Each structure stands twice: as structure tokens, then as C-alpha cells.
Amino acid sequence: KAGVTQTPRYLIKTRGQQVTLSCSPISGHRSVSWYQQTPGQGLQFLFEYFSETQRNKGNFPGRFSGRQFSNSRSEMNVSTLELGDSALYLCASSFQPGNTGELFFGEGSRLTVL
Amino acid sequence: GENVGLHLPTLSVQEGDNSIINCAYSNSASDYFIWYKQESGKGPQFIIDIRSNMDKRQGQRVTVLLNKTVKHLSLQIAATQPGDSAVYFCAETLQGGSEKLVFGKGTKLTVNP
């Protein structure tokens, strides 16, 4: 079956703009989580969604937001982009929360902020 | 090609050697640990996991050791192959709670033919 699909794979924005990233989980998976990966900070947890509800949120400013739709697809949004938001944004899905051993990552959306 | 005890950002080994990648975790309450492999341009891929009630778990060519006393994890790869070249991350969490993983810094493994 198809893996976790993230779009777009690459994008370039300028400071002050906003961006929306999309994630389609593996079919049947209802839990989606997001991570930010940078060379300096490594992999950091952003959010977790299950049944359209945010279950957990990482230590990121309010400019970072997300949501999950009834079909389990998820989006994350970053407003008022800063240079430091340049990163690989990874989405992961699992059948349900707590199935961490069955957490599957997408290939990420690489955001560059100029 | 073995390094024990200290986290190293990079590790270079010869093909066929055994590799040991180390990781220190931060939360003594964490009860579930996972090793991920990340190849260039890809997302992290699950390798092996271990629960806190175990101190060793073996998979195919990989073994994970857990020392809760010093909050230390290691990943051993037997007969390392060029296809094992990647960045390896350990991650910790509270099982059953959420998908909030806390990742270690990562070790870039290079396998020389």
C-alpha cells in the first residue's frame, strides 16, 4: 500500500509569507504527527492529531498550527515565516496513538525561507 | 569500527565490521525506545524498538541494548554493509501515551567498501 505522502516536496518562501504543508497518511491510519528537522536542533515534535483533534503539541510558537480532516489527512501551517523556519517538515502516521512502533514517516517537505 | 559509551556524530567502519552506535536519552520516565535509520532525502525508517522492561532485543543483524541506570541505548549492527550507510537516531517516548517522540542527535554511519 502507498506510504505517507507529503506535498509539496520542496518549496521556497520569503520572510513574512505563510506556508501550508499537506500530509496524506497510510490508508487506514488515523493518527498523524508532525516533526521539524533542522541541522542545529535535529528532529523536534510539532503536533499530533487523532480523529481531527490535536492530542499533543510541541514547544513551538503560535505561528505553527495544524489540523486534521475527517479522512485523516492533515495540514500544517506556518505564518509570518522567519529564516529559522527553514527545515525539513516530516509527517508520520500510525493506526492509532501509542502505536509508536508502527509509526511511518513520509519523505518530508523541505521549506527554504529567504 | 566500534565505539562504546560516547555519542559520536559520525562513525566510519569497514564493510563486514560490526558497528555500535550510542545514544543517551534524557527522561528517566521514558519507557519505550526506538532506533530509526534515515537515508539521504528520505524520512526516518523504523529499525528496532525496546521497552523499558527489557535490556536487550535482537532483530535481523541488529541488536539494541538498554541501560536504564545510566540512561543509555546502543544499536549494534552486525556485518555492516554499504546499504547501512545512513544517519541513525534513537528516540524515546512514553508508550501508549502519544506519538511525541524525543529524538537524539543522530550518528552518521559511513560504511567503506
PDB file of C-alpha atoms in Angstrom:
ATOM      1  CA  LYS A   1       0.000   0.000   0.000  1.00  0.00           C
ATOM      2  CA  ALA A   2       1.064   3.585  -0.548  1.00  0.00           C
ATOM      3  CA  GLY A   3       3.201   5.217   2.119  1.00  0.00           C
ATOM      4  CA  VAL A   4       2.805   8.578   3.784  1.00  0.00           C
ATOM      5  CA  THR A   5       2.576  11.249   1.113  1.00  0.00           C
ATOM      6  CA  GLN A   6       3.691  14.794   1.733  1.00  0.00           C
ATOM      7  CA  THR A   7       3.224  17.739  -0.598  1.00  0.00           C
ATOM      8  CA  PRO A   8       4.894  19.795  -1.746  1.00  0.00           C
ATOM      9  CA  ARG A   9       8.297  18.113  -1.520  1.00  0.00           C
ATOM     10  CA  TYR A  10      10.197  21.371  -1.942  1.00  0.00           C
ATOM     11  CA  LEU A  11       9.205  24.978  -1.632  1.00  0.00           C
ATOM     12  CA  ILE A  12      10.814  28.377  -1.298  1.00  0.00           C
ATOM     13  CA  LYS A  13       9.193  31.256   0.533  1.00  0.00           C
ATOM     14  CA  THR A  14      10.272  34.688   1.705  1.00  0.00           C
ATOM     15  CA  ARG A  15      10.182  36.088   5.199  1.00  0.00           C
ATOM     16  CA  GLY A  16       6.748  37.171   6.300  1.00  0.00           C
ATOM     17  CA  GLN A  17       4.879  34.822   3.996  1.00  0.00           C
ATOM     18  CA  GLN A  18       2.879  31.852   5.141  1.00  0.00           C
ATOM     19  CA  VAL A  19       3.000  28.243   4.039  1.00  0.00           C
ATOM     20  CA  THR A  20       0.681  25.241   4.169  1.00  0.00           C
ATOM     21  CA  LEU A  21       2.041  21.716   4.029  1.00  0.00           C
ATOM     22  CA  SER A  22      -0.087  18.657   3.396  1.00  0.00           C
ATOM     23  CA  CYS A  23       0.156  15.071   4.592  1.00  0.00           C
ATOM     24  CA  SER A  24      -1.824  12.040   3.486  1.00  0.00           C
ATOM     25  CA  PRO A  25      -1.354   9.155   5.907  1.00  0.00           C
ATOM     26  CA  ILE A  26      -1.191   5.499   5.007  1.00  0.00           C
ATOM     27  CA  SER A  27      -4.666   4.182   4.209  1.00  0.00           C
ATOM     28  CA  GLY A  28      -6.375   3.158   7.427  1.00  0.00           C
ATOM     29  CA  HIS A  29      -4.055   5.169   9.657  1.00  0.00           C
ATOM     30  CA  ARG A  30      -5.888   7.690  11.773  1.00  0.00           C
ATOM     31  CA  SER A  31      -3.061   9.234  13.817  1.00  0.00           C
ATOM     32  CA  VAL A  32      -0.806  11.857  12.258  1.00  0.00           C
ATOM     33  CA  SER A  33       2.130  13.631  13.836  1.00  0.00           C
ATOM     34  CA  TRP A  34       4.462  16.307  12.530  1.00  0.00           C
ATOM     35  CA  TYR A  35       8.155  16.910  13.161  1.00  0.00           C
ATOM     36  CA  GLN A  36      10.590  19.637  12.195  1.00  0.00           C
ATOM     37  CA  GLN A  37      14.130  18.617  11.275  1.00  0.00           C
ATOM     38  CA  THR A  38      16.997  21.100  11.177  1.00  0.00           C
ATOM     39  CA  PRO A  39      20.775  20.592  11.299  1.00  0.00           C
ATOM     40  CA  GLY A  40      21.016  22.559  14.529  1.00  0.00           C
ATOM     41  CA  GLN A  41      18.050  21.291  16.530  1.00  0.00           C
ATOM     42  CA  GLY A  42      17.584  17.859  14.989  1.00  0.00           C
ATOM     43  CA  LEU A  43      14.140  16.292  14.948  1.00  0.00           C
ATOM     44  CA  GLN A  44      11.593  18.110  17.072  1.00  0.00           C
ATOM     45  CA  PHE A  45       7.952  17.221  17.685  1.00  0.00           C
ATOM     46  CA  LEU A  46       5.394  19.734  16.427  1.00  0.00           C
ATOM     47  CA  PHE A  47       1.894  18.259  16.777  1.00  0.00           C
ATOM     48  CA  GLU A  48      -0.108  15.079  16.965  1.00  0.00           C
ATOM     49  CA  TYR A  49      -3.649  14.593  15.641  1.00  0.00           C
ATOM     50  CA  PHE A  50      -6.172  11.826  16.010  1.00  0.00           C
ATOM     51  CA  SER A  51      -9.812  11.913  14.965  1.00  0.00           C
ATOM     52  CA  GLU A  52      -9.493  15.563  13.931  1.00  0.00           C
ATOM     53  CA  THR A  53      -8.332  16.531  17.433  1.00  0.00           C
ATOM     54  CA  GLN A  54      -4.917  17.812  18.439  1.00  0.00           C
ATOM     55  CA  ARG A  55      -3.724  15.499  21.188  1.00  0.00           C
ATOM     56  CA  ASN A  56      -0.317  16.956  21.801  1.00  0.00           C
ATOM     57  CA  LYS A  57       1.712  19.989  20.827  1.00  0.00           C
ATOM     58  CA  GLY A  58       5.431  20.621  20.906  1.00  0.00           C
ATOM     59  CA  ASN A  59       7.245  23.704  22.088  1.00  0.00           C
ATOM     60  CA  PHE A  60       6.767  25.895  19.038  1.00  0.00           C
ATOM     61  CA  PRO A  61       5.338  29.401  18.752  1.00  0.00           C
ATOM     62  CA  GLY A  62       1.722  30.013  17.812  1.00  0.00           C
ATOM     63  CA  ARG A  63       2.772  30.744  14.218  1.00  0.00           C
ATOM     64  CA  PHE A  64       2.821  26.984  13.801  1.00  0.00           C
ATOM     65  CA  SER A  65      -0.614  25.425  13.545  1.00  0.00           C
ATOM     66  CA  GLY A  66      -2.206  22.348  12.129  1.00  0.00           C
ATOM     67  CA  ARG A  67      -5.390  20.454  11.610  1.00  0.00           C
ATOM     68  CA  GLN A  68      -6.696  17.064  10.627  1.00  0.00           C
ATOM     69  CA  PHE A  69      -9.619  16.335   8.378  1.00  0.00           C
ATOM     70  CA  SER A  70     -12.261  13.632   8.626  1.00  0.00           C
ATOM     71  CA  ASN A  71     -10.370  11.496   6.093  1.00  0.00           C
ATOM     72  CA  SER A  72      -7.298  11.657   8.397  1.00  0.00           C
ATOM     73  CA  ARG A  73      -5.361  13.878   6.009  1.00  0.00           C
ATOM     74  CA  SER A  74      -3.520  16.625   7.841  1.00  0.00           C
ATOM     75  CA  GLU A  75      -2.167  20.052   7.092  1.00  0.00           C
ATOM     76  CA  MET A  76       0.216  22.274   8.960  1.00  0.00           C
ATOM     77  CA  ASN A  77       0.557  25.994   8.523  1.00  0.00           C
ATOM     78  CA  VAL A  78       3.358  28.353   9.392  1.00  0.00           C
ATOM     79  CA  SER A  79       2.523  32.042   9.304  1.00  0.00           C
ATOM     80  CA  THR A  80       4.855  35.042   9.230  1.00  0.00           C
ATOM     81  CA  LEU A  81       7.780  32.921   8.122  1.00  0.00           C
ATOM     82  CA  GLU A  82      11.216  33.524   9.613  1.00  0.00           C
ATOM     83  CA  LEU A  83      14.598  32.456   8.264  1.00  0.00           C
ATOM     84  CA  GLY A  84      14.868  29.954  11.104  1.00  0.00           C
ATOM     85  CA  ASP A  85      11.777  28.124   9.867  1.00  0.00           C
ATOM     86  CA  SER A  86      13.837  26.694   7.023  1.00  0.00           C
ATOM     87  CA  ALA A  87      13.702  22.983   7.680  1.00  0.00           C
ATOM     88  CA  LEU A  88      12.520  19.585   6.582  1.00  0.00           C
ATOM     89  CA  TYR A  89       8.980  19.070   7.852  1.00  0.00           C
ATOM     90  CA  LEU A  90       8.158  15.419   8.363  1.00  0.00           C
ATOM     91  CA  CYS A  91       4.773  13.837   8.767  1.00  0.00           C
ATOM     92  CA  ALA A  92       4.279  10.421  10.333  1.00  0.00           C
ATOM     93  CA  SER A  93       1.207   8.235  10.602  1.00  0.00           C
ATOM     94  CA  SER A  94       0.094   5.252  12.614  1.00  0.00           C
ATOM     95  CA  PHE A  95      -3.121   3.306  13.021  1.00  0.00           C
ATOM     96  CA  GLN A  96      -3.813   4.932  16.366  1.00  0.00           C
ATOM     97  CA  PRO A  97      -1.910   6.894  19.022  1.00  0.00           C
ATOM     98  CA  GLY A  98       0.516   4.880  21.048  1.00  0.00           C
ATOM     99  CA  ASN A  99       1.365   2.544  18.185  1.00  0.00           C
ATOM    100  CA  THR A 100       4.742   4.233  18.054  1.00  0.00           C
ATOM    101  CA  GLY A 101       6.490   1.134  16.827  1.00  0.00           C
ATOM    102  CA  GLU A 102       4.281   1.271  13.768  1.00  0.00           C
ATOM    103  CA  LEU A 103       4.993   4.914  13.049  1.00  0.00           C
ATOM    104  CA  PHE A 104       5.691   5.542   9.379  1.00  0.00           C
ATOM    105  CA  PHE A 105       7.330   8.720   8.153  1.00  0.00           C
ATOM    106  CA  GLY A 106       6.905  10.467   4.837  1.00  0.00           C
ATOM    107  CA  GLU A 107       9.815  11.865   2.879  1.00  0.00           C
ATOM    108  CA  GLY A 108       9.142  15.374   4.099  1.00  0.00           C
ATOM    109  CA  SER A 109       8.554  18.829   2.737  1.00  0.00           C
ATOM    110  CA  ARG A 110      11.722  20.864   2.523  1.00  0.00           C
ATOM    111  CA  LEU A 111      10.996  24.524   3.186  1.00  0.00           C
ATOM    112  CA  THR A 112      13.519  27.232   2.431  1.00  0.00           C
ATOM    113  CA  VAL A 113      12.809  30.730   3.720  1.00  0.00           C
ATOM    114  CA  LEU A 114      14.748  33.534   2.034  1.00  0.00           C
TER     115      LEU A 114
ATOM    116  CA  GLY B   1      34.951   0.007  13.870  1.00  0.00           C
ATOM    117  CA  GLU B   2      33.330   0.005  17.323  1.00  0.00           C
ATOM    118  CA  ASN B   3      32.719   2.939  19.638  1.00  0.00           C
ATOM    119  CA  VAL B   4      31.189   2.364  23.023  1.00  0.00           C
ATOM    120  CA  GLY B   5      29.994   4.778  25.610  1.00  0.00           C
ATOM    121  CA  LEU B   6      30.157   8.135  23.898  1.00  0.00           C
ATOM    122  CA  HIS B   7      27.791   9.602  21.339  1.00  0.00           C
ATOM    123  CA  LEU B   8      29.665  10.392  18.152  1.00  0.00           C
ATOM    124  CA  PRO B   9      28.150  12.460  15.363  1.00  0.00           C
ATOM    125  CA  THR B  10      29.940  10.361  12.763  1.00  0.00           C
ATOM    126  CA  LEU B  11      31.137   6.782  12.593  1.00  0.00           C
ATOM    127  CA  SER B  12      33.124   5.237   9.779  1.00  0.00           C
ATOM    128  CA  VAL B  13      33.523   1.466   9.507  1.00  0.00           C
ATOM    129  CA  GLN B  14      34.752  -1.081   7.004  1.00  0.00           C
ATOM    130  CA  GLU B  15      32.277  -3.308   5.223  1.00  0.00           C
ATOM    131  CA  GLY B  16      31.849  -6.518   7.180  1.00  0.00           C
ATOM    132  CA  ASP B  17      32.800  -4.977  10.535  1.00  0.00           C
ATOM    133  CA  ASN B  18      30.354  -4.670  13.396  1.00  0.00           C
ATOM    134  CA  SER B  19      29.101  -1.174  14.239  1.00  0.00           C
ATOM    135  CA  ILE B  20      27.981   0.193  17.576  1.00  0.00           C
ATOM    136  CA  ILE B  21      26.040   3.438  17.728  1.00  0.00           C
ATOM    137  CA  ASN B  22      25.404   5.006  21.107  1.00  0.00           C
ATOM    138  CA  CYS B  23      22.706   7.265  22.418  1.00  0.00           C
ATOM    139  CA  ALA B  24      21.967   8.923  25.751  1.00  0.00           C
ATOM    140  CA  TYR B  25      18.315   9.593  26.493  1.00  0.00           C
ATOM    141  CA  SER B  26      17.015  12.342  28.701  1.00  0.00           C
ATOM    142  CA  ASN B  27      13.845  11.274  30.513  1.00  0.00           C
ATOM    143  CA  SER B  28      14.095   8.605  33.183  1.00  0.00           C
ATOM    144  CA  ALA B  29      10.312   8.159  32.882  1.00  0.00           C
ATOM    145  CA  SER B  30      10.523   7.120  29.216  1.00  0.00           C
ATOM    146  CA  ASP B  31       9.511   3.521  28.809  1.00  0.00           C
ATOM    147  CA  TYR B  32       9.776   2.895  25.087  1.00  0.00           C
ATOM    148  CA  PHE B  33      12.754   3.417  22.813  1.00  0.00           C
ATOM    149  CA  ILE B  34      13.166   3.187  19.080  1.00  0.00           C
ATOM    150  CA  TRP B  35      16.037   3.315  16.632  1.00  0.00           C
ATOM    151  CA  TYR B  36      15.441   4.934  13.249  1.00  0.00           C
ATOM    152  CA  LYS B  37      17.537   4.982  10.103  1.00  0.00           C
ATOM    153  CA  GLN B  38      17.379   7.992   7.823  1.00  0.00           C
ATOM    154  CA  GLU B  39      18.862   7.819   4.361  1.00  0.00           C
ATOM    155  CA  SER B  40      19.594  10.940   2.386  1.00  0.00           C
ATOM    156  CA  GLY B  41      16.424  12.546   1.066  1.00  0.00           C
ATOM    157  CA  LYS B  42      14.124  10.210   2.962  1.00  0.00           C
ATOM    158  CA  GLY B  43      12.178  10.180   6.177  1.00  0.00           C
ATOM    159  CA  PRO B  44      13.237   8.142   9.214  1.00  0.00           C
ATOM    160  CA  GLN B  45      12.619   4.414   8.927  1.00  0.00           C
ATOM    161  CA  PHE B  46      11.915   2.147  11.909  1.00  0.00           C
ATOM    162  CA  ILE B  47      14.707  -0.334  12.679  1.00  0.00           C
ATOM    163  CA  ILE B  48      14.045  -1.832  16.084  1.00  0.00           C
ATOM    164  CA  ASP B  49      12.386  -0.946  19.369  1.00  0.00           C
ATOM    165  CA  ILE B  50      12.714  -1.931  23.010  1.00  0.00           C
ATOM    166  CA  ARG B  51      10.548  -1.499  26.072  1.00  0.00           C
ATOM    167  CA  SER B  52      11.962  -0.446  29.402  1.00  0.00           C
ATOM    168  CA  ASN B  53      11.292  -3.846  30.966  1.00  0.00           C
ATOM    169  CA  MET B  54      13.937  -5.347  28.674  1.00  0.00           C
ATOM    170  CA  ASP B  55      17.661  -4.730  28.431  1.00  0.00           C
ATOM    171  CA  LYS B  56      18.329  -6.383  25.088  1.00  0.00           C
ATOM    172  CA  ARG B  57      16.397  -7.090  21.913  1.00  0.00           C
ATOM    173  CA  GLN B  58      17.620  -8.652  18.715  1.00  0.00           C
ATOM    174  CA  GLY B  59      16.445  -8.284  15.160  1.00  0.00           C
ATOM    175  CA  GLN B  60      17.904  -9.238  11.849  1.00  0.00           C
ATOM    176  CA  ARG B  61      21.579  -8.159  12.046  1.00  0.00           C
ATOM    177  CA  VAL B  62      20.673  -5.541  14.659  1.00  0.00           C
ATOM    178  CA  THR B  63      20.653  -5.604  18.431  1.00  0.00           C
ATOM    179  CA  VAL B  64      19.518  -2.871  20.790  1.00  0.00           C
ATOM    180  CA  LEU B  65      20.842  -2.658  24.343  1.00  0.00           C
ATOM    181  CA  LEU B  66      19.213  -0.557  27.038  1.00  0.00           C
ATOM    182  CA  ASN B  67      20.900   0.526  30.260  1.00  0.00           C
ATOM    183  CA  LYS B  68      18.326   2.361  32.345  1.00  0.00           C
ATOM    184  CA  THR B  69      20.780   3.027  35.167  1.00  0.00           C
ATOM    185  CA  VAL B  70      22.788   5.425  33.034  1.00  0.00           C
ATOM    186  CA  LYS B  71      20.015   6.206  30.529  1.00  0.00           C
ATOM    187  CA  HIS B  72      21.941   4.779  27.613  1.00  0.00           C
ATOM    188  CA  LEU B  73      20.927   2.983  24.442  1.00  0.00           C
ATOM    189  CA  SER B  74      23.083   1.347  21.862  1.00  0.00           C
ATOM    190  CA  LEU B  75      22.451  -0.102  18.439  1.00  0.00           C
ATOM    191  CA  GLN B  76      24.699  -2.859  17.217  1.00  0.00           C
ATOM    192  CA  ILE B  77      24.786  -3.696  13.527  1.00  0.00           C
ATOM    193  CA  ALA B  78      26.461  -6.961  12.606  1.00  0.00           C
ATOM    194  CA  ALA B  79      28.429  -7.379   9.387  1.00  0.00           C
ATOM    195  CA  THR B  80      27.834  -3.796   8.320  1.00  0.00           C
ATOM    196  CA  GLN B  81      27.050  -3.336   4.631  1.00  0.00           C
ATOM    197  CA  PRO B  82      27.280  -0.288   2.344  1.00  0.00           C
ATOM    198  CA  GLY B  83      23.476  -0.112   2.365  1.00  0.00           C
ATOM    199  CA  ASP B  84      23.631   0.559   6.097  1.00  0.00           C
ATOM    200  CA  SER B  85      25.188   3.964   5.432  1.00  0.00           C
ATOM    201  CA  ALA B  86      22.718   6.493   6.836  1.00  0.00           C
ATOM    202  CA  VAL B  87      22.047   8.682   9.845  1.00  0.00           C
ATOM    203  CA  TYR B  88      20.806   6.728  12.858  1.00  0.00           C
ATOM    204  CA  PHE B  89      18.608   8.282  15.527  1.00  0.00           C
ATOM    205  CA  CYS B  90      17.420   6.969  18.827  1.00  0.00           C
ATOM    206  CA  ALA B  91      14.050   8.152  20.114  1.00  0.00           C
ATOM    207  CA  GLU B  92      12.305   7.892  23.465  1.00  0.00           C
ATOM    208  CA  THR B  93       8.698   8.194  24.480  1.00  0.00           C
ATOM    209  CA  LEU B  94       6.066   7.081  26.956  1.00  0.00           C
ATOM    210  CA  GLN B  95       4.383   4.142  25.280  1.00  0.00           C
ATOM    211  CA  GLY B  96       0.672   4.293  24.871  1.00  0.00           C
ATOM    212  CA  GLY B  97       0.645   7.990  25.509  1.00  0.00           C
ATOM    213  CA  SER B  98       1.206   9.697  22.238  1.00  0.00           C
ATOM    214  CA  GLU B  99       3.358   9.840  19.172  1.00  0.00           C
ATOM    215  CA  LYS B 100       5.506  12.512  20.784  1.00  0.00           C
ATOM    216  CA  LEU B 101       8.989  11.167  20.233  1.00  0.00           C
ATOM    217  CA  VAL B 102      12.089  12.847  21.622  1.00  0.00           C
ATOM    218  CA  PHE B 103      14.938  12.193  19.217  1.00  0.00           C
ATOM    219  CA  GLY B 104      18.635  12.017  19.931  1.00  0.00           C
ATOM    220  CA  LYS B 105      21.200  13.952  17.927  1.00  0.00           C
ATOM    221  CA  GLY B 106      21.885  11.264  15.348  1.00  0.00           C
ATOM    222  CA  THR B 107      25.008   9.473  14.184  1.00  0.00           C
ATOM    223  CA  LYS B 108      26.037   9.424  10.554  1.00  0.00           C
ATOM    224  CA  LEU B 109      27.333   5.962   9.712  1.00  0.00           C
ATOM    225  CA  THR B 110      29.591   5.598   6.688  1.00  0.00           C
ATOM    226  CA  VAL B 111      30.450   2.103   5.510  1.00  0.00           C
ATOM    227  CA  ASN B 112      33.596   1.884   3.414  1.00  0.00           C
ATOM    228  CA  PRO B 113      33.744  -0.941   0.854  1.00  0.00           C
TER     229      PRO B 113
END
